[in-house]
PDB file of C-alpha atoms in Angstrom:
ATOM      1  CA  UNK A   1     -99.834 272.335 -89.694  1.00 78.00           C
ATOM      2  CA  UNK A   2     -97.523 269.707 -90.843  1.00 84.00           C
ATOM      3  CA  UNK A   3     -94.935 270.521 -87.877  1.00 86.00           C
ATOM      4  CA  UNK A   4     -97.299 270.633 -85.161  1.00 89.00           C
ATOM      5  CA  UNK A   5     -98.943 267.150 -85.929  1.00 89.00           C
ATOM      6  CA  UNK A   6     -95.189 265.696 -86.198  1.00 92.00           C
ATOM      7  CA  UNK A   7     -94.617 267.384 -83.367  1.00 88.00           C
ATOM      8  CA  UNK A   8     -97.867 265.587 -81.822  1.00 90.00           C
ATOM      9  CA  UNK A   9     -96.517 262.251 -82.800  1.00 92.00           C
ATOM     10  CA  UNK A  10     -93.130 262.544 -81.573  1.00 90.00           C
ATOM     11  CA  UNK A  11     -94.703 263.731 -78.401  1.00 87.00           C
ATOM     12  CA  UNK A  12     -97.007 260.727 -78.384  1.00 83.00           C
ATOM     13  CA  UNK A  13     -94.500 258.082 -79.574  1.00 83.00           C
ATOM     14  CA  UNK A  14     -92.068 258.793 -76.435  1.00 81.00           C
ATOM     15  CA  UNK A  15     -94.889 258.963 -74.266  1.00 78.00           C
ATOM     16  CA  UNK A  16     -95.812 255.258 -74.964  1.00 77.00           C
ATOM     17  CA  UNK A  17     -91.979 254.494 -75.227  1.00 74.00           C
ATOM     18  CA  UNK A  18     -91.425 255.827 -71.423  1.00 71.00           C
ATOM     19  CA  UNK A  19     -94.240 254.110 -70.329  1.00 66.00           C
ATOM     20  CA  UNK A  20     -92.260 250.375 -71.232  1.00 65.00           C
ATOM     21  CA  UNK A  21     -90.970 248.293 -68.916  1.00 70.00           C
ATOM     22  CA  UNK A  22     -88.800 245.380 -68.371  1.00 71.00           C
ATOM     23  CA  UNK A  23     -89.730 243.780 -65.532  1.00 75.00           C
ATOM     24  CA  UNK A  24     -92.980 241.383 -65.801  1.00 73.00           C
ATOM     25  CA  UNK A  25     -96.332 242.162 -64.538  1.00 70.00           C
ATOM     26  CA  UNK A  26     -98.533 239.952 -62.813  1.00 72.00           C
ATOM     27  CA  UNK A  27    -102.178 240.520 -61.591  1.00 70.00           C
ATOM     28  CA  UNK A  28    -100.875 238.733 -57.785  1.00 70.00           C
ATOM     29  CA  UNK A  29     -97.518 237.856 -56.357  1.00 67.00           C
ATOM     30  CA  UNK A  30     -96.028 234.457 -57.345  1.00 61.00           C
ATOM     31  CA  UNK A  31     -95.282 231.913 -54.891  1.00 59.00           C
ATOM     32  CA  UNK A  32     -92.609 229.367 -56.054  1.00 55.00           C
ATOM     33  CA  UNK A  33     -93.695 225.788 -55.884  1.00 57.00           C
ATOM     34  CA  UNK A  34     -92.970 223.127 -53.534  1.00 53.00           C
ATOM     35  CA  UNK A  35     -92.312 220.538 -56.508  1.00 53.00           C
ATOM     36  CA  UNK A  36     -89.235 221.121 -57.589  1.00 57.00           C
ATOM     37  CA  UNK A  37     -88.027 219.298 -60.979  1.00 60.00           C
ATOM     38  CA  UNK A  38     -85.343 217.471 -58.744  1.00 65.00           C
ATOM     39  CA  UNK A  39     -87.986 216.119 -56.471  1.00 71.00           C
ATOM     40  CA  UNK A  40     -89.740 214.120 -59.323  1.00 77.00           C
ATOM     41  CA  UNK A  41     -88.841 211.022 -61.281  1.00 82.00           C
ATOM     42  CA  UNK A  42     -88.454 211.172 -64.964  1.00 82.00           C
ATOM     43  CA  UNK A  43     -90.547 209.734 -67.108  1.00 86.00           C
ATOM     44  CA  UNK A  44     -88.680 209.318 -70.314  1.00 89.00           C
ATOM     45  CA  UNK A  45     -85.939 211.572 -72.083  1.00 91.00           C
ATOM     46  CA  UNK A  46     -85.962 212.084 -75.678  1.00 93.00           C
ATOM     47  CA  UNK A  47     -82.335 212.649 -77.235  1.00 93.00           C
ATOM     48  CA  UNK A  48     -81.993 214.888 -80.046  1.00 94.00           C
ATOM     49  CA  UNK A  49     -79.400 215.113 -82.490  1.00 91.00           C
ATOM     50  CA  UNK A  50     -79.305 217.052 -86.155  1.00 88.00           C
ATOM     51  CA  UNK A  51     -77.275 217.460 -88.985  1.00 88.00           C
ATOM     52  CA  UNK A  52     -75.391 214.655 -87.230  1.00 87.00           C
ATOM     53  CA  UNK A  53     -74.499 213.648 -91.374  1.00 82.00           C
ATOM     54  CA  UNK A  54     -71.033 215.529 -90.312  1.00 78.00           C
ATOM     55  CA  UNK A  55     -70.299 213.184 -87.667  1.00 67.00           C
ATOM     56  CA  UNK A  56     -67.443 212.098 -89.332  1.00 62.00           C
ATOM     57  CA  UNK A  57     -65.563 215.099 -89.092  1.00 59.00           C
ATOM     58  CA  UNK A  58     -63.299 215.871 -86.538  1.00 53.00           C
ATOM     59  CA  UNK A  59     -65.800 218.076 -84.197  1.00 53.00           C
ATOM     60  CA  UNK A  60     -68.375 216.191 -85.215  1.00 61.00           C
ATOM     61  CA  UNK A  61     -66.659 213.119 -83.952  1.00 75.00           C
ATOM     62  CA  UNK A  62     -66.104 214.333 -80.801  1.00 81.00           C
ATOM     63  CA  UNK A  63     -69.796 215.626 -80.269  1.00 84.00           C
ATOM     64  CA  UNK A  64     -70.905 212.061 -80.609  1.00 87.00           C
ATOM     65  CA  UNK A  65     -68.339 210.106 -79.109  1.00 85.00           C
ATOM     66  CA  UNK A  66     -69.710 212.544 -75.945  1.00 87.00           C
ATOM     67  CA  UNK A  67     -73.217 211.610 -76.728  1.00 89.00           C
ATOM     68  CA  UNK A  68     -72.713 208.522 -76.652  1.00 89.00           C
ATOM     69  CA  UNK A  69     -70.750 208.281 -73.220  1.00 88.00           C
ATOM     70  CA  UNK A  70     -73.956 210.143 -72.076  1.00 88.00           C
ATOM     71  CA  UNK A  71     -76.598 207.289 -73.681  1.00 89.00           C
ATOM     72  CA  UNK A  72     -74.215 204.662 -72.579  1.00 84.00           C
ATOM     73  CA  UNK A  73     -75.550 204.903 -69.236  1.00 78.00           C
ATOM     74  CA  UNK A  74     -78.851 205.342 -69.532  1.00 74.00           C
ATOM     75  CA  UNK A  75     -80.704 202.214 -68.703  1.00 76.00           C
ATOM     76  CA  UNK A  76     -83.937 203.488 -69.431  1.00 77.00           C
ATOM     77  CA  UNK A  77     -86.343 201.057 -72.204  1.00 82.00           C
ATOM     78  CA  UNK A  78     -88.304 204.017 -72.550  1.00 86.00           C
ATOM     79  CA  UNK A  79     -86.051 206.563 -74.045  1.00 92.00           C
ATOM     80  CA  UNK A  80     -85.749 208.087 -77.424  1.00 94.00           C
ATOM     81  CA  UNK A  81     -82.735 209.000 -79.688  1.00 94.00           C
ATOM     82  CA  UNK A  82     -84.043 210.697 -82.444  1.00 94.00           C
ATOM     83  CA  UNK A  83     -81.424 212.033 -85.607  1.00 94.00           C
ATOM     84  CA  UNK A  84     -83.858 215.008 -87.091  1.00 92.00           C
ATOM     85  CA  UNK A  85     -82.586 214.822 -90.328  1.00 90.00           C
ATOM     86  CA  UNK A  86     -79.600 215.432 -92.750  1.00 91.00           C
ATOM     87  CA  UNK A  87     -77.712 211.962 -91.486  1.00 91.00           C
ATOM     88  CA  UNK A  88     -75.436 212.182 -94.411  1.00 91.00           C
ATOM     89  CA  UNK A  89     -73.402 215.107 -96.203  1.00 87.00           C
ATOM     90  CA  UNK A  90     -74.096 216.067 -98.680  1.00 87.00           C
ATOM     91  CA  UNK A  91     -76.183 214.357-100.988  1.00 88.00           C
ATOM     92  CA  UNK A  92     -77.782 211.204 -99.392  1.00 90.00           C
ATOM     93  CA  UNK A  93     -77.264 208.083 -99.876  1.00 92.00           C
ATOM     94  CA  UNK A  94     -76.035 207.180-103.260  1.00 92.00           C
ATOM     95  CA  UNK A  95     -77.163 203.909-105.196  1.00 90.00           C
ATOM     96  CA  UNK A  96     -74.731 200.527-104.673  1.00 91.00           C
ATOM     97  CA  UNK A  97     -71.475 201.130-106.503  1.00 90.00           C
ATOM     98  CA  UNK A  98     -72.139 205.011-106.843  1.00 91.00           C
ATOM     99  CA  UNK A  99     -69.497 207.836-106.095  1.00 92.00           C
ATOM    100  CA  UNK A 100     -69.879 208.845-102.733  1.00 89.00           C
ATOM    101  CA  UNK A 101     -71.896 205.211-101.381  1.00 91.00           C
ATOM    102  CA  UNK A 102     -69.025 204.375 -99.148  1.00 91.00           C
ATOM    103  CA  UNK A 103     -68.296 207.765 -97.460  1.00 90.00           C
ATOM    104  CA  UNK A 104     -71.976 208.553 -97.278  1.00 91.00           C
ATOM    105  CA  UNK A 105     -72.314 204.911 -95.436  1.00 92.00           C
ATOM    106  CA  UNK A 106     -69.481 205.850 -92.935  1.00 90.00           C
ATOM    107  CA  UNK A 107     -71.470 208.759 -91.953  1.00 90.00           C
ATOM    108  CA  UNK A 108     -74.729 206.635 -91.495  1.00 92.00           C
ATOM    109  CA  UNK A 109     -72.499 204.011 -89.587  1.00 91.00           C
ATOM    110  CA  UNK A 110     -71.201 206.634 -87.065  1.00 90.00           C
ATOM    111  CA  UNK A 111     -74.531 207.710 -85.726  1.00 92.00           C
ATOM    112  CA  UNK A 112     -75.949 203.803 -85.920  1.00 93.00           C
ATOM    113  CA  UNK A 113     -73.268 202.641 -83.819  1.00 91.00           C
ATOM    114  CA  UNK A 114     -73.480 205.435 -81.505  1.00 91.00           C
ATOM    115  CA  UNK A 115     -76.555 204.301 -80.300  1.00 93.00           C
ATOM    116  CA  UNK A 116     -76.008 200.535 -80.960  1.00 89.00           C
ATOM    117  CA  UNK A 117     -75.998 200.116 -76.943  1.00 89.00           C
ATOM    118  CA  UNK A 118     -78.960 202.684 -75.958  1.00 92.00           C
ATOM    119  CA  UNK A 119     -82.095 200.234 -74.655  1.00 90.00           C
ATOM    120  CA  UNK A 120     -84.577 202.851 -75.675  1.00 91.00           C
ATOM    121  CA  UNK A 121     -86.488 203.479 -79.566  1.00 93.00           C
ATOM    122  CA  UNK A 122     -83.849 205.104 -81.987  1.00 94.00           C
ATOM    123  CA  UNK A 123     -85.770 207.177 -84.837  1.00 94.00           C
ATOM    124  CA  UNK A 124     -84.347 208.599 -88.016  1.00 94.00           C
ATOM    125  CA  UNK A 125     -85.837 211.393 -89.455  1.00 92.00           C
ATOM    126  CA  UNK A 126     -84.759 212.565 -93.193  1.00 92.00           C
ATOM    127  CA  UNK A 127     -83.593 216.325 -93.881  1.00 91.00           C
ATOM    128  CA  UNK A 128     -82.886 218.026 -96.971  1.00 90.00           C
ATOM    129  CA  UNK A 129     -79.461 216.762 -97.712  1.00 90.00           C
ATOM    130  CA  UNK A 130     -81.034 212.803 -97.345  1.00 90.00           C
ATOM    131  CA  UNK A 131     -83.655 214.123-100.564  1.00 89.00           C
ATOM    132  CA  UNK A 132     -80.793 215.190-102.874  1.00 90.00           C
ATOM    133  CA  UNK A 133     -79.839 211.698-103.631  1.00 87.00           C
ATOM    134  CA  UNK A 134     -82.785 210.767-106.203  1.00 88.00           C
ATOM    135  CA  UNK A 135     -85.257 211.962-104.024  1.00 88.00           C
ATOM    136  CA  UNK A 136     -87.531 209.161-102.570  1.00 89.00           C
ATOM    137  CA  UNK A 137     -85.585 206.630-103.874  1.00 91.00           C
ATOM    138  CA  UNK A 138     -82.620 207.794-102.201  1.00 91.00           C
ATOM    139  CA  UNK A 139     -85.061 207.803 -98.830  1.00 91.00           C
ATOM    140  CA  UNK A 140     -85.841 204.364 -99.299  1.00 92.00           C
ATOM    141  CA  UNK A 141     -82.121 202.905 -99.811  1.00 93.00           C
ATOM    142  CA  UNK A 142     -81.401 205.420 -96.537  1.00 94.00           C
ATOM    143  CA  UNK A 143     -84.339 203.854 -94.851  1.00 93.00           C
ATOM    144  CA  UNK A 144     -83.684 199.952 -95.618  1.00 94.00           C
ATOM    145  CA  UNK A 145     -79.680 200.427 -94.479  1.00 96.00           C
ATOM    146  CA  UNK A 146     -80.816 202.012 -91.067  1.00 95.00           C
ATOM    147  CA  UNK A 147     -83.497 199.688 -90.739  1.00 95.00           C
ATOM    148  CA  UNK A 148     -81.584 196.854 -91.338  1.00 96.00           C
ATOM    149  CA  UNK A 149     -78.453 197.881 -89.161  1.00 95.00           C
ATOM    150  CA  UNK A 150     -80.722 198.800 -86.215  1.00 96.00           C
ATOM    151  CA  UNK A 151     -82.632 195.275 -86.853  1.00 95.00           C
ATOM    152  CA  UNK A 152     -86.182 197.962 -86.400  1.00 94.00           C
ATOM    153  CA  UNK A 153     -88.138 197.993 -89.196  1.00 93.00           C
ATOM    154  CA  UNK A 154     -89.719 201.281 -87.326  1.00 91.00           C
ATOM    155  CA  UNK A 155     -86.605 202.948 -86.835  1.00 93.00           C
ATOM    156  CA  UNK A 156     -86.962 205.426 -90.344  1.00 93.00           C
ATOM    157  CA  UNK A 157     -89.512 207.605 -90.039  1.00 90.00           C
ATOM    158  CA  UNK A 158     -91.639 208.807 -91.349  1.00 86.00           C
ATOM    159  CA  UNK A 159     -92.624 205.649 -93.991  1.00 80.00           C
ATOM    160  CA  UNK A 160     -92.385 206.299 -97.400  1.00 68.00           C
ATOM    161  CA  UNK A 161     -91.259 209.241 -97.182  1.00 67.00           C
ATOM    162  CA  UNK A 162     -94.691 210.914 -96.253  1.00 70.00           C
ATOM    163  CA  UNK A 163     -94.352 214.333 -94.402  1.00 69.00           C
ATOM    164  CA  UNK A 164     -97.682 213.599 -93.279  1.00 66.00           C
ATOM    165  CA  UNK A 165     -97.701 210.773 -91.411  1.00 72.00           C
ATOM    166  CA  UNK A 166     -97.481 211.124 -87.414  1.00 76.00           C
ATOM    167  CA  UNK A 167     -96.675 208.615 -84.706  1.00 77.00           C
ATOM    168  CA  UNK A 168     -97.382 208.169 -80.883  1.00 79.00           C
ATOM    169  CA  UNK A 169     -94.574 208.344 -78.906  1.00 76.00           C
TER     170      UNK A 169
END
């Protein structure tokens, strides 16, 4: 009994197997559209960059020396640059005087003056690796020094360090 109802689900499990397909299925023929992306003006681009922390590093310096050729020209007050998160390796950013303050500021600097010439809202977001310096507190020195070298006292988000705040963008 046991072989014929193993048997019966072999036979069963290749009969819904062969009856697969990879091409889509649609209920009526699709007929492309005479609005083609190209045709229509954009609105506003958003620009995003992680775990740009390692932008001091060779590759990393080359990926935003090229992102920043690309913002350069964009003229456009209505654009975003937003870094989502670990903007410095590896432990955030240290207290005033601490090991690691002036390497972890490099790394902060790099990405700041990347977009010192964009016309459109920067945002920093924290990651993981902006926590592990003393947690909020290390938030909150992160978020003053990007503040302050932006001159945007919006540009650190979100506030206090609260996961659940949103904004309108």
């Amino acid at each position: 009994m046991k072989k014929i109802n193993t048997l019966i689900t072999i036979i069963l499990a290749l009969f819904i197997v062969s009856c697969a397909t990879y091409k889509p299925k649609y209920k009526s023929e699709m007929t492309p559209q005479s609005d083609t992306s190209s045709e229509k003006e954009i609105e506003t681009r958003f620009y995003l960059l992680g775990d740009a922390g390692v932008a001091n590093s060779e590759k990393g310096g080359e990926a935003i020396k090229a992102f920043q050729k690309l913002i350069d020209d964009d003229d456009t007050k209505g654009d975003y640059v937003i870094f989502l998160g670990d903007n410095i390796y590896p432990h955030g950013l240290p207290s005033e005087g601490e090991k690691g303050r002036d390497e972890a500021e490099k790394q902060l600097d790099v990405q700041i003056n990347s977009v010192k010439n964009f016309k459109g809202k920067t945002l920093f977001i924290p990651g993981n690796h902006d926590w592990y310096s003393d947690g909020l507190k290390g938030l909150k020195r992160q978020e003053k020094y990007v503040e302050k070298a932006l001159n945007d006292k919006d540009a650190f988000q979100p506030e206090k360090g609260c996961p659940v705040e949103k904004i309108n963008v």
